[in-house]
Short mmCIF file of C-alpha atoms and ligand atoms in Angstrom, two decimals:
data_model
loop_
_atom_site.label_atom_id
_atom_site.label_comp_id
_atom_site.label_asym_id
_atom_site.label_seq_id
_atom_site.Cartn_x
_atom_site.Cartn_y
_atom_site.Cartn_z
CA UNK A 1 -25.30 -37.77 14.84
CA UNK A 2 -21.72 -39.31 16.30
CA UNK A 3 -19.71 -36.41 16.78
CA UNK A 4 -16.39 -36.89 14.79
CA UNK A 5 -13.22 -35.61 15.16
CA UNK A 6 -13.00 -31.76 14.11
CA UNK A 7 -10.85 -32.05 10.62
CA UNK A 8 -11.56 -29.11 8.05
CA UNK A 9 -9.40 -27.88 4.73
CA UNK A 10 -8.17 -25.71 2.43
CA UNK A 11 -8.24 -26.94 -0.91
CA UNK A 12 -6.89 -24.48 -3.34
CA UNK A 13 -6.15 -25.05 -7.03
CA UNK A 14 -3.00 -23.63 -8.18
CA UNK A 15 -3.91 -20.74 -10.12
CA UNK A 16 -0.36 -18.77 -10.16
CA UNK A 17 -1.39 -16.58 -6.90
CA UNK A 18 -3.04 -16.60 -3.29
CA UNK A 19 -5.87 -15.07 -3.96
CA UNK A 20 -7.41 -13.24 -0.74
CA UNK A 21 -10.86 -14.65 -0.60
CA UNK A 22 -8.35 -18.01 -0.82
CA UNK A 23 -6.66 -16.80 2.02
CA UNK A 24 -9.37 -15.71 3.86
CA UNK A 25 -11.35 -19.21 3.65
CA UNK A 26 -8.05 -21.12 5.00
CA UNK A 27 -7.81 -19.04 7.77
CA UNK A 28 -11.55 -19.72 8.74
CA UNK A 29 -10.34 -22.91 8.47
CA UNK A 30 -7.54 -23.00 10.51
CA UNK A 31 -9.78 -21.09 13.07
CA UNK A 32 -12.20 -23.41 13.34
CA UNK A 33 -10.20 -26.29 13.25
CA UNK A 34 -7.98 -24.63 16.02
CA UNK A 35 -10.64 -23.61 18.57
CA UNK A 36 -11.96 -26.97 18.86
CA UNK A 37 -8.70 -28.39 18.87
CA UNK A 38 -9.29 -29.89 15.67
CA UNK A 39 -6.97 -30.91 12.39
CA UNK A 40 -6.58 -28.53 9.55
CA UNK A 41 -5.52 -30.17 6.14
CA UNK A 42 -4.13 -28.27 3.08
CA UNK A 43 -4.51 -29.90 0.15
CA UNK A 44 -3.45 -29.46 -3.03
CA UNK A 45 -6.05 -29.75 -5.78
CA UNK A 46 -3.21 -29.93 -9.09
CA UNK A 47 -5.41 -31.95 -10.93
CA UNK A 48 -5.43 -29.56 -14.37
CA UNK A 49 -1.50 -29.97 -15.46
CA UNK A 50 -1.74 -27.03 -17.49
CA UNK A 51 -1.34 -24.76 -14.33
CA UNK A 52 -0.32 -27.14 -12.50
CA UNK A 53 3.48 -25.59 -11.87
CA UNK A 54 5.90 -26.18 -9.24
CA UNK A 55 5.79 -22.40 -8.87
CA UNK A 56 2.26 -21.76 -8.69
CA UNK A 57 1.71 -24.32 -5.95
CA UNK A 58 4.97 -23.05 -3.96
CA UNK A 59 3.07 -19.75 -3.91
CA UNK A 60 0.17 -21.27 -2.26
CA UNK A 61 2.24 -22.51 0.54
CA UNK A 62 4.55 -19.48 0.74
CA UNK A 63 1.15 -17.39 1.13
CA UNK A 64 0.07 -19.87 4.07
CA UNK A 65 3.19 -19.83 5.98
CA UNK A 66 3.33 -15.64 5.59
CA UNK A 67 -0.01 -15.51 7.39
CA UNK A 68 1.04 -17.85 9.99
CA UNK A 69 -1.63 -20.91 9.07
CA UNK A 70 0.17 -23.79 10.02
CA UNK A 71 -1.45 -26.76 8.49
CA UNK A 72 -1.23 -29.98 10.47
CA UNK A 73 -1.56 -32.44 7.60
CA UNK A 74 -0.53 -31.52 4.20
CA UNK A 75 2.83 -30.65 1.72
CA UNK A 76 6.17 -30.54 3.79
CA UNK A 77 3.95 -31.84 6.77
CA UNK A 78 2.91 -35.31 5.56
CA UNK A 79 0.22 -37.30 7.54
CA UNK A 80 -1.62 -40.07 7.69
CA UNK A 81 -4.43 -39.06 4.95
CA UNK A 82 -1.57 -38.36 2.15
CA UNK A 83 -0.66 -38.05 -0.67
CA UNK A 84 -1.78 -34.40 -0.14
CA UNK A 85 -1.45 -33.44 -3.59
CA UNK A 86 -4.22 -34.42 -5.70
CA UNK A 87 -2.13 -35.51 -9.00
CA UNK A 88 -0.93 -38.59 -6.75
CA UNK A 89 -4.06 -39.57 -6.04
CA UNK A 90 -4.95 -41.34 -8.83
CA UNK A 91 -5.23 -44.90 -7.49
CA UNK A 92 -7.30 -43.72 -4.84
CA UNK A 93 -9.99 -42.41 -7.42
CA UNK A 94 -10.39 -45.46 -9.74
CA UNK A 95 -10.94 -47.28 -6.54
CA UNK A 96 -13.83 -45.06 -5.53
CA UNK A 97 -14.59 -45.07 -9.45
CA UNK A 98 -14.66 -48.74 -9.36
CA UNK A 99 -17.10 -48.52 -6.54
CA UNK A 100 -19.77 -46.44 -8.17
CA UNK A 101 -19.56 -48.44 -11.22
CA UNK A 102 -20.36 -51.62 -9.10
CA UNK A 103 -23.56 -49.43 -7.35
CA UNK A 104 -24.58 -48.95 -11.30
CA UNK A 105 -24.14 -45.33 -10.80
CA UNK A 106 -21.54 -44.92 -13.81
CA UNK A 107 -22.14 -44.85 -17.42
CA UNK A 108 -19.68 -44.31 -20.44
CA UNK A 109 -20.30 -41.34 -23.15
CA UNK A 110 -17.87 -41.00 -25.92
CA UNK A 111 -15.14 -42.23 -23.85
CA UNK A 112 -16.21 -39.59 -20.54
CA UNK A 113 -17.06 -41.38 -17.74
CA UNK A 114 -20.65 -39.83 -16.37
CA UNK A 115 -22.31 -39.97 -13.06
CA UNK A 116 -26.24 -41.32 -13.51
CA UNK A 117 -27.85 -38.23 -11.31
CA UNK A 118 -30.73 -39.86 -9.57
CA UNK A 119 -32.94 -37.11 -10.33
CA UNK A 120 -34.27 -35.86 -6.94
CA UNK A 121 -34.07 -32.88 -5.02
CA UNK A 122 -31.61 -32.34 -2.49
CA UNK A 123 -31.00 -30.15 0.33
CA UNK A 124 -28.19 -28.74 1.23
CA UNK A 125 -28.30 -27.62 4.93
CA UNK A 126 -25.28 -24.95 5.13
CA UNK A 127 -24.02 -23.78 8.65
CA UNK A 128 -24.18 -20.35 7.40
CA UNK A 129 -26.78 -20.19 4.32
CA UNK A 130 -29.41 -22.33 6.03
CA UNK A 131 -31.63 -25.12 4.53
CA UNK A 132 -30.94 -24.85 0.51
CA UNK A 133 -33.49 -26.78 -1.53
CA UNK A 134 -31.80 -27.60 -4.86
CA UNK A 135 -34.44 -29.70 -7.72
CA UNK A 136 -31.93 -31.88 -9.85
CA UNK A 137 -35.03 -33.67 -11.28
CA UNK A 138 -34.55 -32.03 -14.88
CA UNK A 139 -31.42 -33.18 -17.20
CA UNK A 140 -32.31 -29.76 -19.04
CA UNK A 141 -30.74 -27.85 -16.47
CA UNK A 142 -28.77 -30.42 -15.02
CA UNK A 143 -27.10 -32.44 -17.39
CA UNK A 144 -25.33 -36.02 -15.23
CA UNK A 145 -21.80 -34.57 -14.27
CA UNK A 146 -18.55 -35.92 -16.17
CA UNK A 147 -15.81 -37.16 -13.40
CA UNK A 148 -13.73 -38.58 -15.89
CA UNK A 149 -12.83 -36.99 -19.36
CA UNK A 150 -11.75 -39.13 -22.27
CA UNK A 151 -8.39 -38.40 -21.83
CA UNK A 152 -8.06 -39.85 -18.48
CA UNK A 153 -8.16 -36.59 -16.31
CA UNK A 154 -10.30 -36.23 -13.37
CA UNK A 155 -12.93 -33.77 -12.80
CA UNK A 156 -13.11 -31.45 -9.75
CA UNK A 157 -16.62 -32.78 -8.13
CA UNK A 158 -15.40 -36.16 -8.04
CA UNK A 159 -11.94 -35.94 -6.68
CA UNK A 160 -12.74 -33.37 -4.15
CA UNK A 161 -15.46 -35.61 -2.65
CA UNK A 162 -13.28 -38.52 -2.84
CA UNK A 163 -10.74 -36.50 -0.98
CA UNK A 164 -12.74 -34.96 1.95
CA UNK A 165 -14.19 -38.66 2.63
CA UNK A 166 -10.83 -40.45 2.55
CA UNK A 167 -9.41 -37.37 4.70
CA UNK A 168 -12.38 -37.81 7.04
CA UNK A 169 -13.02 -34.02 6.33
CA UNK A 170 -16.03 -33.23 9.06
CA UNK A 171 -16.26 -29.23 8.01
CA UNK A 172 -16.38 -28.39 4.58
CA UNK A 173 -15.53 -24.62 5.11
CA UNK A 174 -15.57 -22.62 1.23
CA UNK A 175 -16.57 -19.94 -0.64
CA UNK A 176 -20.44 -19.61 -1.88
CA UNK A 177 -19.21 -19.79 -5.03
CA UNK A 178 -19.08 -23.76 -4.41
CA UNK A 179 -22.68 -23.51 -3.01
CA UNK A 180 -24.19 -24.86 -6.54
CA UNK A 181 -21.91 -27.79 -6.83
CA UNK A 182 -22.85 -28.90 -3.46
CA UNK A 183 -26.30 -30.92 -4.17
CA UNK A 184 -24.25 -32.62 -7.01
CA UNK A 185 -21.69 -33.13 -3.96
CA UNK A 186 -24.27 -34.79 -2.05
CA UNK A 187 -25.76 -37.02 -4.94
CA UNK A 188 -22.15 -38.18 -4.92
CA UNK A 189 -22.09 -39.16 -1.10
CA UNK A 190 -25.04 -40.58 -0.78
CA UNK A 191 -24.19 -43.20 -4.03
CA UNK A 192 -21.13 -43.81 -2.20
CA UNK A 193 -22.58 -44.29 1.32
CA UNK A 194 -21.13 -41.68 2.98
CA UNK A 195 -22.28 -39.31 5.96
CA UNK A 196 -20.91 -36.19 3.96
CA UNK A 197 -19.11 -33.33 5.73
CA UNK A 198 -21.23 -30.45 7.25
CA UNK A 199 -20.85 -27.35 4.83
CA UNK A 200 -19.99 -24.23 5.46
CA UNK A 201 -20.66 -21.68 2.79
CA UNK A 202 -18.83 -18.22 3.19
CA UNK A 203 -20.20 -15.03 1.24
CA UNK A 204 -17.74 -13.72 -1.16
CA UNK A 205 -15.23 -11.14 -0.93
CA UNK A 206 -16.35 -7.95 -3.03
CA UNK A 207 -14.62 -4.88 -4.23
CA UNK A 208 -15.45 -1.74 -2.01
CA UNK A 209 -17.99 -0.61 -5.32
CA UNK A 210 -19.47 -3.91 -4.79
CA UNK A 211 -18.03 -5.47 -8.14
CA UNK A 212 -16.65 -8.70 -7.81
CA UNK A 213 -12.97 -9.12 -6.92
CA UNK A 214 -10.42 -10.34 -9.29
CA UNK A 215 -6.83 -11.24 -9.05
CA UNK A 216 -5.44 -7.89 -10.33
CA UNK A 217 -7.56 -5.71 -7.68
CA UNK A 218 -6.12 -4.14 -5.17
CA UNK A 219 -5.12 -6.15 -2.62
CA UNK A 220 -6.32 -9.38 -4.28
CA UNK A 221 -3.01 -11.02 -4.25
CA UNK A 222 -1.75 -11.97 -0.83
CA UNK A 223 1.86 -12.65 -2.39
CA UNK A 224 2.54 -8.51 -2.54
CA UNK A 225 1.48 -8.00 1.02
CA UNK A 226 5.06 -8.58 2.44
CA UNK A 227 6.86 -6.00 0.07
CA UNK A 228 3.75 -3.91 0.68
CA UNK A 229 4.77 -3.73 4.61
CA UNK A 230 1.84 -5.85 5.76
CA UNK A 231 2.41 -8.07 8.89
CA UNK A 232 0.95 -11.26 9.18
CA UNK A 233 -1.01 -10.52 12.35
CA UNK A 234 -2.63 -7.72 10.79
CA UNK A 235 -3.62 -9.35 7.58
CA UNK A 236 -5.30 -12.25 9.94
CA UNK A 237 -7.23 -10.02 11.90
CA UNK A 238 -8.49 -7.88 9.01
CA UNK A 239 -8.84 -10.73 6.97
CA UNK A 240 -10.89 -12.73 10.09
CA UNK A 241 -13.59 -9.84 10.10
CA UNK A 242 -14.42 -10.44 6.06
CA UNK A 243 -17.54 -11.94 6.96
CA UNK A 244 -17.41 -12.83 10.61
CA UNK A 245 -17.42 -10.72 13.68
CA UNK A 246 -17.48 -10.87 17.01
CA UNK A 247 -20.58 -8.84 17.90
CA UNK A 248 -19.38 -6.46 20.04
CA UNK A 249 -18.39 -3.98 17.15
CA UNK A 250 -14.60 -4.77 18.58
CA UNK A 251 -12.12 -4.33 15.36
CA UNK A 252 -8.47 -4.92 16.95
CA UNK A 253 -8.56 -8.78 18.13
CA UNK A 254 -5.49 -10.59 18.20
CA UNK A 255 -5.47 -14.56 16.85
CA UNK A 256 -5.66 -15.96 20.29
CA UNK A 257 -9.20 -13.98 20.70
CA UNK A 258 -10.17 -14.73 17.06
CA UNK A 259 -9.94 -18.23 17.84
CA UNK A 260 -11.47 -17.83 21.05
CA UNK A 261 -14.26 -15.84 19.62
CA UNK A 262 -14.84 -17.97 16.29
CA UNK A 263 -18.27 -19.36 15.49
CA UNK A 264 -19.73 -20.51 12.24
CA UNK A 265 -22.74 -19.08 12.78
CA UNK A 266 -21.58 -15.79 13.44
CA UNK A 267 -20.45 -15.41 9.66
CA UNK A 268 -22.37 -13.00 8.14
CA UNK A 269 -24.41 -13.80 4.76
CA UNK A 270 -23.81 -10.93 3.10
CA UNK A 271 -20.30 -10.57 0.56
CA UNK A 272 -17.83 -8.27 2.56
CA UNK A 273 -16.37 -5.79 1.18
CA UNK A 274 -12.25 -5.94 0.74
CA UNK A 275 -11.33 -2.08 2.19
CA UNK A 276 -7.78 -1.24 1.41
CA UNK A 277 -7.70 1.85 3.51
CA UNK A 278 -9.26 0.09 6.43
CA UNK A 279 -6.75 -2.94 6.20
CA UNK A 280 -3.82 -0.33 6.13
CA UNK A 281 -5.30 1.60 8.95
CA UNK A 282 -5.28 -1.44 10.75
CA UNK A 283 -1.53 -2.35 9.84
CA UNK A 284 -0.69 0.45 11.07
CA UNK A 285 -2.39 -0.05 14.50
CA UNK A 286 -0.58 -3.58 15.18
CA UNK A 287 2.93 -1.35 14.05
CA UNK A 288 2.15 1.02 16.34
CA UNK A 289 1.47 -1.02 19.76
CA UNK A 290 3.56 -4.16 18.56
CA UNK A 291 7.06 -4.65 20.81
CA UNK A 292 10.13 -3.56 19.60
CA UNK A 293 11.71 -7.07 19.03
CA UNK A 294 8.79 -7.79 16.65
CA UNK A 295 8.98 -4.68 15.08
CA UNK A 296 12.93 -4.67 14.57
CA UNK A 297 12.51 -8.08 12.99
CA UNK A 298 9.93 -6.96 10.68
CA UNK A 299 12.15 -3.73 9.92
CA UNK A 300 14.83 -5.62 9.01
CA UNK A 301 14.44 -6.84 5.30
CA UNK A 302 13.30 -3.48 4.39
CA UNK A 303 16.55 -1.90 5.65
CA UNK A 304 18.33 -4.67 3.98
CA UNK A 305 16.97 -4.33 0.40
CA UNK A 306 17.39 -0.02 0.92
CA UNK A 307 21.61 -0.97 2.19
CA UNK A 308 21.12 0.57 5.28
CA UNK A 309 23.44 -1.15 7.37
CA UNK A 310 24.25 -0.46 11.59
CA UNK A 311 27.17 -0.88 13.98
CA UNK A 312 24.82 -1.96 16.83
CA UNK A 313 21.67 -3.56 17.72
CA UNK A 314 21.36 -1.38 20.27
CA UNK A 315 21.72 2.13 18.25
CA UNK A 316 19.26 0.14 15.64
CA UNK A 317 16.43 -0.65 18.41
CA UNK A 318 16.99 3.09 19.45
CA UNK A 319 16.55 4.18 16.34
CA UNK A 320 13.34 2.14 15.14
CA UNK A 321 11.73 3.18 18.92
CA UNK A 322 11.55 6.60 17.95
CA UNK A 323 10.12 6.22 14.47
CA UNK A 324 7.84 3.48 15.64
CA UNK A 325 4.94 5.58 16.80
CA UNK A 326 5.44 8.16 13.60
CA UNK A 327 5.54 5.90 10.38
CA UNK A 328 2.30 4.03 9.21
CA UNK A 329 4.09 1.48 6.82
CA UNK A 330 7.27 -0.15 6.37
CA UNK A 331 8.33 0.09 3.25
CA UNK A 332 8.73 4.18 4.14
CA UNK A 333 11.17 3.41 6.75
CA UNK A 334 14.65 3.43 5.35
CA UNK A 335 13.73 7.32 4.17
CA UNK A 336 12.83 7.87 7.73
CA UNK A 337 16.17 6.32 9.64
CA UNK A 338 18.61 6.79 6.31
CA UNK A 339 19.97 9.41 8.16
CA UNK A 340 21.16 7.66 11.47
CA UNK A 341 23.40 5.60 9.97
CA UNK A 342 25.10 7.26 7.07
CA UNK A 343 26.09 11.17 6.61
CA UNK A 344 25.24 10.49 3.14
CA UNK A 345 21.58 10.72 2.54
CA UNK A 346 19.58 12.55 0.38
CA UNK A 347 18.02 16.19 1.21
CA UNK A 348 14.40 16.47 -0.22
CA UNK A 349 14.37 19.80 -2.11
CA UNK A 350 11.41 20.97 -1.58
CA UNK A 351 11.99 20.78 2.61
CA UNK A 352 15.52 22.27 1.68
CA UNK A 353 13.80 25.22 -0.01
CA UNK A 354 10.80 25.68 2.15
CA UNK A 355 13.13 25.38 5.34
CA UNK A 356 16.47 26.69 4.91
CA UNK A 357 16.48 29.22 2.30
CA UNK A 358 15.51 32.00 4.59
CA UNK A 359 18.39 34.71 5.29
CA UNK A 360 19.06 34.08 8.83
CA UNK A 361 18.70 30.14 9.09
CA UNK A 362 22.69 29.71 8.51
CA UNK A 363 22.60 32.63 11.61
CA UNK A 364 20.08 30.43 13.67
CA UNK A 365 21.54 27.43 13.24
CA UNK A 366 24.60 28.48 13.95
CA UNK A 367 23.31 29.92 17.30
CA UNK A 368 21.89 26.58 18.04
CA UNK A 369 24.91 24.72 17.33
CA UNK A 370 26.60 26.73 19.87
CA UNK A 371 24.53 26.41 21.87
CA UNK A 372 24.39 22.24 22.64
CA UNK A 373 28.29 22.75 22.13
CA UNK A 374 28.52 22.08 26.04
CA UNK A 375 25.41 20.75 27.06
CA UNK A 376 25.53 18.46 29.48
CA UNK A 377 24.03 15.60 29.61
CA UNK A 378 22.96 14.69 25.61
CA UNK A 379 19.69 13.99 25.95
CA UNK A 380 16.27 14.75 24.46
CA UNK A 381 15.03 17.14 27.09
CA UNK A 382 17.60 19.19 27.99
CA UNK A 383 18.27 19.53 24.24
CA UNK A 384 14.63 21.11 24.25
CA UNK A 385 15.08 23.22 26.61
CA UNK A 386 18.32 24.59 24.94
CA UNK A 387 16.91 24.84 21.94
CA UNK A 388 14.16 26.75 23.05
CA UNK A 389 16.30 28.93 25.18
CA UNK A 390 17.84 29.67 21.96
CA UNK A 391 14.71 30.74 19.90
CA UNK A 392 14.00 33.14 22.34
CA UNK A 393 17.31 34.70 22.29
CA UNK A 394 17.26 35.19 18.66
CA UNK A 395 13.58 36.28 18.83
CA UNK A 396 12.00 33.51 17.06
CA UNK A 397 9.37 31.13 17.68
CA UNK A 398 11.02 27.52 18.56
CA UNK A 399 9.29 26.40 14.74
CA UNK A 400 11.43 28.55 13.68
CA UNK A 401 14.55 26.61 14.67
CA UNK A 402 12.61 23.09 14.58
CA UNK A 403 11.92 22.84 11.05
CA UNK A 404 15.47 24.27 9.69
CA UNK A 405 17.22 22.19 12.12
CA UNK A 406 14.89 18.81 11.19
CA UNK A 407 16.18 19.54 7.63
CA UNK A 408 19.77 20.36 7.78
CA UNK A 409 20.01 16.70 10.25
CA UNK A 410 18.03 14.47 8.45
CA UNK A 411 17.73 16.43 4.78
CA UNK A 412 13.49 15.75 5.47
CA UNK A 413 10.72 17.91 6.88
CA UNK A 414 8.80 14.72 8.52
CA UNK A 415 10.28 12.44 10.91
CA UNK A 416 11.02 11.70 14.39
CA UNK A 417 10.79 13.78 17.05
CA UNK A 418 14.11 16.09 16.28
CA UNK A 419 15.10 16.30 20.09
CA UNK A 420 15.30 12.44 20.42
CA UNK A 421 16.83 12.71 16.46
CA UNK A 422 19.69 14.43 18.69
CA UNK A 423 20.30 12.28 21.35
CA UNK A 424 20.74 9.51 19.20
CA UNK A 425 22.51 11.02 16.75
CA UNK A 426 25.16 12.48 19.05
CA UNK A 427 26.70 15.89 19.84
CA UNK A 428 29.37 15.87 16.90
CA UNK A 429 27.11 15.00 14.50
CA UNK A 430 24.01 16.85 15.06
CA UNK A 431 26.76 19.85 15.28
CA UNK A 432 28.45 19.32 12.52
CA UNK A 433 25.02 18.87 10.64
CA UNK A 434 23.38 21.94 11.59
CA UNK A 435 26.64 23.60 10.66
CA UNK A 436 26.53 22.47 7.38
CA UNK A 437 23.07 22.45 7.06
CA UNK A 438 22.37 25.47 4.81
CA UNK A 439 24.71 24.44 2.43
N1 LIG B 1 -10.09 -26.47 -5.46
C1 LIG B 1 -11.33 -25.83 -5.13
C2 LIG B 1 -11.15 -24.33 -5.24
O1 LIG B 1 -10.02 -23.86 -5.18
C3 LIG B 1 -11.72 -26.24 -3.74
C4 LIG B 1 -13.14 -26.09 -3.41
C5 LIG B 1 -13.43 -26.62 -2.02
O2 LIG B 1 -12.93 -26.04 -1.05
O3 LIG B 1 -14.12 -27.61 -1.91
O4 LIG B 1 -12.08 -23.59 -5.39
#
């Protein structure tokens, strides 16, 4: 066989929301089409008007652009295969309608026009189910397919083929759920005399009990990732190893690697399961090791929408570094930093009560404050030392001061490490704090 040009494509309907099996089979498509340097196409497939919104599709590209799939044909991108949305197509399909009906392949039922099946068995040879026998010998079961309904709409199985032949698709990359319309995919091909696309089926995306996943599941919709605190690079390596992996039991692979690793045949048959815990786990990781710059970008809409606002860049970066390595999600991060940047923040009662309610603490911190009166310099270890220096004077251990002095600063018992807490906050207001702290 010729080899053609590498062109594959995500074809979603417009339902109202990304779904994450969605999601997951463009980015196997944008994978494979970027390793071999190929073309991936989104296209829009708007043919049922009754969902057919301008909302619902803007979610579809909204989702795309969050996870960093950058199609290279398509909506907003144009190309030479266009339109890309399927409800401009129409000319395009009565020509390939006309053609059929001059092969005799066509006939008309109460004003549907019907594909004559001719009634063989076809295989479907799938890059990742195998050889697929399918018997379309017996109308009973498989009744000739509509591709045109009386009032003039089209069906799927016609204008998708239609589509991936005029787009020159070469990989048809989908979920198995499309595996059964495939032979009638082929039936249509071969009346049309067409080399079809090679087909990759994908195995589904399952809840963790094994149920099947619908849009309201838990973590089904990719559009409340971003207000969830997921970041894109996460979601597309968690999302990569939903069916494929790399072999070498390796779980934290950046894109580059994922494209470098990426084989068709390395998708597993079995459904994955979709594991919340595991795909927050692994958020957290790429928090944790990303660079500050990426992280203070990411930071910033959630300190935005909480009003946090800063006087410098520089105090924010400082700021962010030493919560980086503590929080696990974004959304929690204005709680955590609230307290850097305005006196007036909440204190958490229960950290208030468990923390500062004991006789002495006004005594203790009182010591302490006195203590880092004069230190000099202001910074994180020295403030350790002084504020263990202190604990043993008073006879306490150092917890002892830590967790009343964490409190009566930041009005939490979690948080950054308080010595660094110090530096940045400065002298007159970590004094003035632990003052006032048992108020
Ligand atoms: N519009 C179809 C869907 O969303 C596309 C199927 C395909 O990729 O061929 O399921």
């Amino acid at each position: 066989m010729p080899t053609r040009p590498i062109r594959t494509r995500f074809a979603p309907s417009p339902t109202g929301l990304l779904h994450v099996g969605g999601a997951r089979t463009a980015l196997f498509n944008w994978l494979y089409a970027r390793k071999h340097a190929g073309t991936f196409v989104l296209r829009v497939e708007d043919t049922d008007h009754s969902r057919n919104t301008e909302e619902a599709k803007q979610i579809i590209i909204d989702g795309l652009h969050w996870l960093g799939l950058e199609w290279d044909e398509g909506p907003q991108k144009g190309g030479s295969y266009g339109p890309y949305y399927q409800s401009e197509r129409h000319s395009i399909y009565e020509e390939y309608l006309k053609r059929l009906e001059k092969g005799g392949h066509l006939y008309e039922e109460k004003g549907a026009i019907r594909f004559r099946s001719p009634r063989e068995k076809v295989i479907v040879e799938d890059l990742i189910c195998g050889k697929i026998e399918f018997d379309l010998t017996n109308p009973g079961t498989h009744p000739d397919m509509t591709l045109r309904r009386p009032d003039g709409s089209w069906i799927f199985h016609f204008v998708n083929v239609v589509d991936d032949i005029e787009m020159q698709i070469s990989h048809v990359i989908r979920g198995e759920d499309h595996l059964s319309n495939t032979p009638k995919h082929l039936e249509l091909y071969k009346a049309l005399g067409t080399e079809p696309p090679l087909f990759a089926h994908t195995p589904l995306i399952l809840n963790r009990d094994g149920s099947k996943m619908s849009k309201r599941d838990l973590g089904a919709n990719l559009g409340t990732y971003p207000q969830e605190g997921y970041v894109p690079e996460a979601v597309r390596n968690y999302l990569s190893l939903l069916g494929w992996s790399p072999k070498d039991n390796r779980e934290i692979l950046d894109t580059a690697e994922v494209i470098q690793l990426f084989e068709l045949h390395n998708i597993n048959r079995r459904s994955a399961a979709f594991d919340v815990d595991k795909c927050f786990w692994m958020n957290g990781q790429y928090l944790l090791h990303m660079d500050l710059a990426r992280y203070t970008e990411l930071a910033l809409p959630f300190l935005e929408k909480a009003g946090i606002t800063w006087e410098s860049w520089e105090m924010l970066e400082r700021v962010l570094s030493i919560v980086k390595p503590k929080i696990k999600s974004l959304p929690d991060l204005p709680d955590w930093v609230r307290c850097f940047f305005s006196d007036d923040f909440p204190y958490d009662e229960a950290a208030v009560a468990k923390n500062l309610s004991h006789p002495d603490a006004k005594n203790r911190l009182e010591a302490l404050a006195e203590a880092l009166l004069l230190l000099n310099p202001w910074e994180a270890t020295p403030i350790e030392a002084r504020l263990k220096e202190t604990a043993s004077r008073l006879g306490v251990k150092a917890g002892e001061l830590v967790h009343p002095a964490r409190v009566a600063v930041s009005g939490r018992s979690v948080g950054a490490g308080l010595y660094e807490m110090f530096e940045i906050l400065g002298r007159e207001k970590t004094i003035k704090r632990l003052l006032a702290g048992t108020h």
